Tab-separated table of C-alpha atoms in Angstrom:
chain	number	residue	atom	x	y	z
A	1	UNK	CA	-10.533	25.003	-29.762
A	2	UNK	CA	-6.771	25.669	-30.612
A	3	UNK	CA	-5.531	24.002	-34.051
A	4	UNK	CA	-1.767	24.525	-33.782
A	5	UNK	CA	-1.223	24.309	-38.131
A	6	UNK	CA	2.519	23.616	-39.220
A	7	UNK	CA	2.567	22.755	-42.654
A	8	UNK	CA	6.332	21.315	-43.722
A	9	UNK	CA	5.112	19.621	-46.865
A	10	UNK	CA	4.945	22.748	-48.950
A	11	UNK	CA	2.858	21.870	-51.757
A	12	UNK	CA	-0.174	23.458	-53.263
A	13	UNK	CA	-3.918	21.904	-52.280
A	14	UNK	CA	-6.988	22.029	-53.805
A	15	UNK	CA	-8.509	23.431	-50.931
A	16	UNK	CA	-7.552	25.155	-47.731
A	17	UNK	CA	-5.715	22.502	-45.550
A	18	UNK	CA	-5.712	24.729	-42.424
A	19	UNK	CA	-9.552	25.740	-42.715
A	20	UNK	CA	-10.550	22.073	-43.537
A	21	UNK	CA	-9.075	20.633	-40.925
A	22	UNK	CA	-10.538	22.767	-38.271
A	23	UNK	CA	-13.717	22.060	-39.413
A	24	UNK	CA	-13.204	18.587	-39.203
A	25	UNK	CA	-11.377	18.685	-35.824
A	26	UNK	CA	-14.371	20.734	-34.186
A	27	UNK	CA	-17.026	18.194	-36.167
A	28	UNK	CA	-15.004	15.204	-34.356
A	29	UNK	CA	-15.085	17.216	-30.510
A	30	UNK	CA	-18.438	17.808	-31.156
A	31	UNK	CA	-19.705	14.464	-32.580
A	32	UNK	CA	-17.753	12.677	-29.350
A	33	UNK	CA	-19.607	15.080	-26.685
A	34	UNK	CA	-16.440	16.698	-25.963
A	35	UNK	CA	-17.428	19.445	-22.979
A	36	UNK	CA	-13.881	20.930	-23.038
A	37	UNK	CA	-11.873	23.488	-24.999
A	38	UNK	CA	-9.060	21.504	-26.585
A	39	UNK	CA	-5.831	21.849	-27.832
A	40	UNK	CA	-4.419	19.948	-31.083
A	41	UNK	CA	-1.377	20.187	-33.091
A	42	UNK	CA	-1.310	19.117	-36.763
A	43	UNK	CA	2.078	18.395	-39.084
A	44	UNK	CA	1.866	18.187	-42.524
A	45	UNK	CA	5.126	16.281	-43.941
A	46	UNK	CA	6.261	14.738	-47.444
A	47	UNK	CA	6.220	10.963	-47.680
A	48	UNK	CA	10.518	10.787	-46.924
A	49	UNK	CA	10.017	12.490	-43.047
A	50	UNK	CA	6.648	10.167	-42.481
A	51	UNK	CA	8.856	7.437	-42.698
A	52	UNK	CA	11.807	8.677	-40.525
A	53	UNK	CA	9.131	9.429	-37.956
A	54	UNK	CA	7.305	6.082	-38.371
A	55	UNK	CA	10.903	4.712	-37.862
A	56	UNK	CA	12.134	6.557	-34.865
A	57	UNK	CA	8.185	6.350	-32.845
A	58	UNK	CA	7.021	3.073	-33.878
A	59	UNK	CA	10.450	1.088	-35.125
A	60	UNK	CA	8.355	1.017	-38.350
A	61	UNK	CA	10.956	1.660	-41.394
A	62	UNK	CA	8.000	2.277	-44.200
A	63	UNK	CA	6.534	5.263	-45.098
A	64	UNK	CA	2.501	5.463	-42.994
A	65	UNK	CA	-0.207	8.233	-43.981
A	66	UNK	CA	-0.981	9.099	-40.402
A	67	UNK	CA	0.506	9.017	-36.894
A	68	UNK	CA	-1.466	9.846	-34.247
A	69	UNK	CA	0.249	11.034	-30.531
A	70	UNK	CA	-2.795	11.225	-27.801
A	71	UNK	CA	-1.758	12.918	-24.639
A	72	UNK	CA	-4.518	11.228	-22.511
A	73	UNK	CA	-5.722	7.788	-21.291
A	74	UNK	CA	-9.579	7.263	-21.479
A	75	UNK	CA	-11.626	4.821	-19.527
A	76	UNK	CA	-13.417	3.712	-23.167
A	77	UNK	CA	-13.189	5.478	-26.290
A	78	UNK	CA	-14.809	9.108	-26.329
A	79	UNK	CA	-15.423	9.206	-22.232
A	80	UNK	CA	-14.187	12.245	-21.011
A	81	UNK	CA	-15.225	11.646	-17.656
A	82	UNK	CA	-11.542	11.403	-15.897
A	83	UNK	CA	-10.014	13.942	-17.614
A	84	UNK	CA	-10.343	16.959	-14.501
A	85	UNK	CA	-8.314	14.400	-12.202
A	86	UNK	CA	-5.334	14.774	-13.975
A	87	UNK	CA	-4.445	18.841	-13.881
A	88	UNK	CA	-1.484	17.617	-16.642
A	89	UNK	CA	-4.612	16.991	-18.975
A	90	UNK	CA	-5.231	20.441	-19.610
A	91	UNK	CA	-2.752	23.783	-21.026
A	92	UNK	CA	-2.034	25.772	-18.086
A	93	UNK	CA	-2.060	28.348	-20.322
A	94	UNK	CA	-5.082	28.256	-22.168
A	95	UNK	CA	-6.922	25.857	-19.825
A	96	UNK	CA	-7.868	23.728	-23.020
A	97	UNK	CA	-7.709	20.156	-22.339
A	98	UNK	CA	-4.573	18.841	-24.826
A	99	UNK	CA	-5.741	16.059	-26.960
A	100	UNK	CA	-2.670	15.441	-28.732
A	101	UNK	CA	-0.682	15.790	-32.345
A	102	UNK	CA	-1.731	14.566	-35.703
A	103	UNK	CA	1.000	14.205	-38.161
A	104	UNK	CA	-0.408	13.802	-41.754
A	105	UNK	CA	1.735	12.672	-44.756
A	106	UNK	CA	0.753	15.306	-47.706
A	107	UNK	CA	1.856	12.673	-50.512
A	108	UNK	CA	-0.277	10.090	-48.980
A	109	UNK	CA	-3.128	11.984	-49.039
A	110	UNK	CA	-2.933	12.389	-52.728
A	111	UNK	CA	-2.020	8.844	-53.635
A	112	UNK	CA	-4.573	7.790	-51.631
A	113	UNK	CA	-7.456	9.921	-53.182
A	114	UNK	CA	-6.495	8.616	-56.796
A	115	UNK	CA	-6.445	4.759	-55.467
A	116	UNK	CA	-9.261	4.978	-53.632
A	117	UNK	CA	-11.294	6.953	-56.466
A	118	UNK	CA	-12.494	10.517	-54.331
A	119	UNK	CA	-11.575	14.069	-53.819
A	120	UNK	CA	-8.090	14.370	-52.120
A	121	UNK	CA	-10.339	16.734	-49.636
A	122	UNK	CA	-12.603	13.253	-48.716
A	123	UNK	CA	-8.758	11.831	-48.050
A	124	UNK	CA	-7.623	14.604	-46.216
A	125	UNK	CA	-11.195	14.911	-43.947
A	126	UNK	CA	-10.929	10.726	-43.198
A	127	UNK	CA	-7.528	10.807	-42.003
A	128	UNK	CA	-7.737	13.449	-39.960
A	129	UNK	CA	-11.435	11.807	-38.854
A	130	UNK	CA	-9.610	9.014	-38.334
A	131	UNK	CA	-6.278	10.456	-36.118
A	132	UNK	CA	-8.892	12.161	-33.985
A	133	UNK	CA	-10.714	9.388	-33.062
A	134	UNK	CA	-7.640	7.869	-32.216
A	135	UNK	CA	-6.369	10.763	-29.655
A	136	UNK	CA	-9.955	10.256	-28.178
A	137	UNK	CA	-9.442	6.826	-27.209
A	138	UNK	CA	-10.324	4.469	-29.996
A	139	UNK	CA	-8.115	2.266	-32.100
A	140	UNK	CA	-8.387	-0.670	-34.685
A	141	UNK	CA	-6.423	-3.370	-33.076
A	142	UNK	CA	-9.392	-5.699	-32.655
A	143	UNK	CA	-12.416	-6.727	-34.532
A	144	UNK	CA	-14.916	-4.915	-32.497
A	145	UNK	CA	-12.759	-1.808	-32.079
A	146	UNK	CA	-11.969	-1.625	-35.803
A	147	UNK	CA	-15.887	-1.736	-36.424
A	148	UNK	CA	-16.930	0.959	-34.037
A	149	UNK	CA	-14.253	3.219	-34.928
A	150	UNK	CA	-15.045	2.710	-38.940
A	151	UNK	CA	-18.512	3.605	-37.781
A	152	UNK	CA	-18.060	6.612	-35.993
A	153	UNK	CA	-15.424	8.142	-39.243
A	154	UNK	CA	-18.568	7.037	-41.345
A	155	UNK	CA	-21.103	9.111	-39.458
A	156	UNK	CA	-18.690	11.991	-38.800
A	157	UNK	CA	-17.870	12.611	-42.222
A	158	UNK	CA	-21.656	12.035	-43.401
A	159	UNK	CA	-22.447	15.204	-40.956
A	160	UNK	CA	-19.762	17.142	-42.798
A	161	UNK	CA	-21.302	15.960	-46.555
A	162	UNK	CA	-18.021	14.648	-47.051
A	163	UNK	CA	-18.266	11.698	-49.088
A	164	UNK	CA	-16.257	9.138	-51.417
């Protein structure tokens, strides 16, 4: 597995933001049944470029904690069955199958923590939980979706003792 870190927010953390979020990347692979080597980026930015990203990708002028970018198409969330029919799927490099980029808003992350009453590690761990699951195929859009991926976060940060 190939993290590619770039942190552009610049502020201090109460833990290591590069080491968590491998283990939590790995943790998500693994929990999903992954059989590949894979390949994700991670940003971290300050709330002011969020929102010029949310703006210019999603026409969304408001600042957002998380964007997620998957570089594949899955037949249902998690099924990596297709993924060797597509040669673009995978780093012709490395041969690791590219998942996509995470880009996670560093102010967010804090706010978030102190709203929502945990660590700012718990917030840091769910979003990135939560941006993985997306660039494996799941998303919140309808009822049913928004309870199975709520589920899987819940059990894949209850494997990592990371709780609110």
């Amino acid at each position: 597995m190939t993290v590619i870190y770039e942190d552009e927010y610049g502020k201090e953390w109460p833990f290591s933001p590069e080491e968590l979020a491998k283990t939590v990347i790995e943790a998500c692979l693994d929990s999903e049944g992954c059989p590949y080597e894979s390949q994700i980026s991670l940003l971290l930015v300050g709330g002011p470029q969020m929102q010029e990203m949310n703006q210019k990708f999603r026409g969304i002028d408001k600042e957002t904690d998380v964007l997620s970018f998957p570089m594949q198409l899955y037949p249902k969330p998690g099924d990596f069955s297709l993924m060797e029919e597509d040669p673009d799927s995978f780093d012709p490099d490395s041969g690791e199958l590219l998942l996509g980029d995470i880009v996670l808003n560093g102010d967010r992350v804090f706010s978030q923590a102190q709203e929502f009453g945990h660590s700012v590690e718990r917030e840091y761990a769910f979003l990135i939980t939560h941006s993985m699951l997306h660039l494996m195929g799941y998303d919140h859009m309808e009822e049913a979706e928004r309870t199975a991926m709520e589920s899987r976060q819940d059990e894949i940060l209850k494997l990592l003792d990371i709780n609110r």
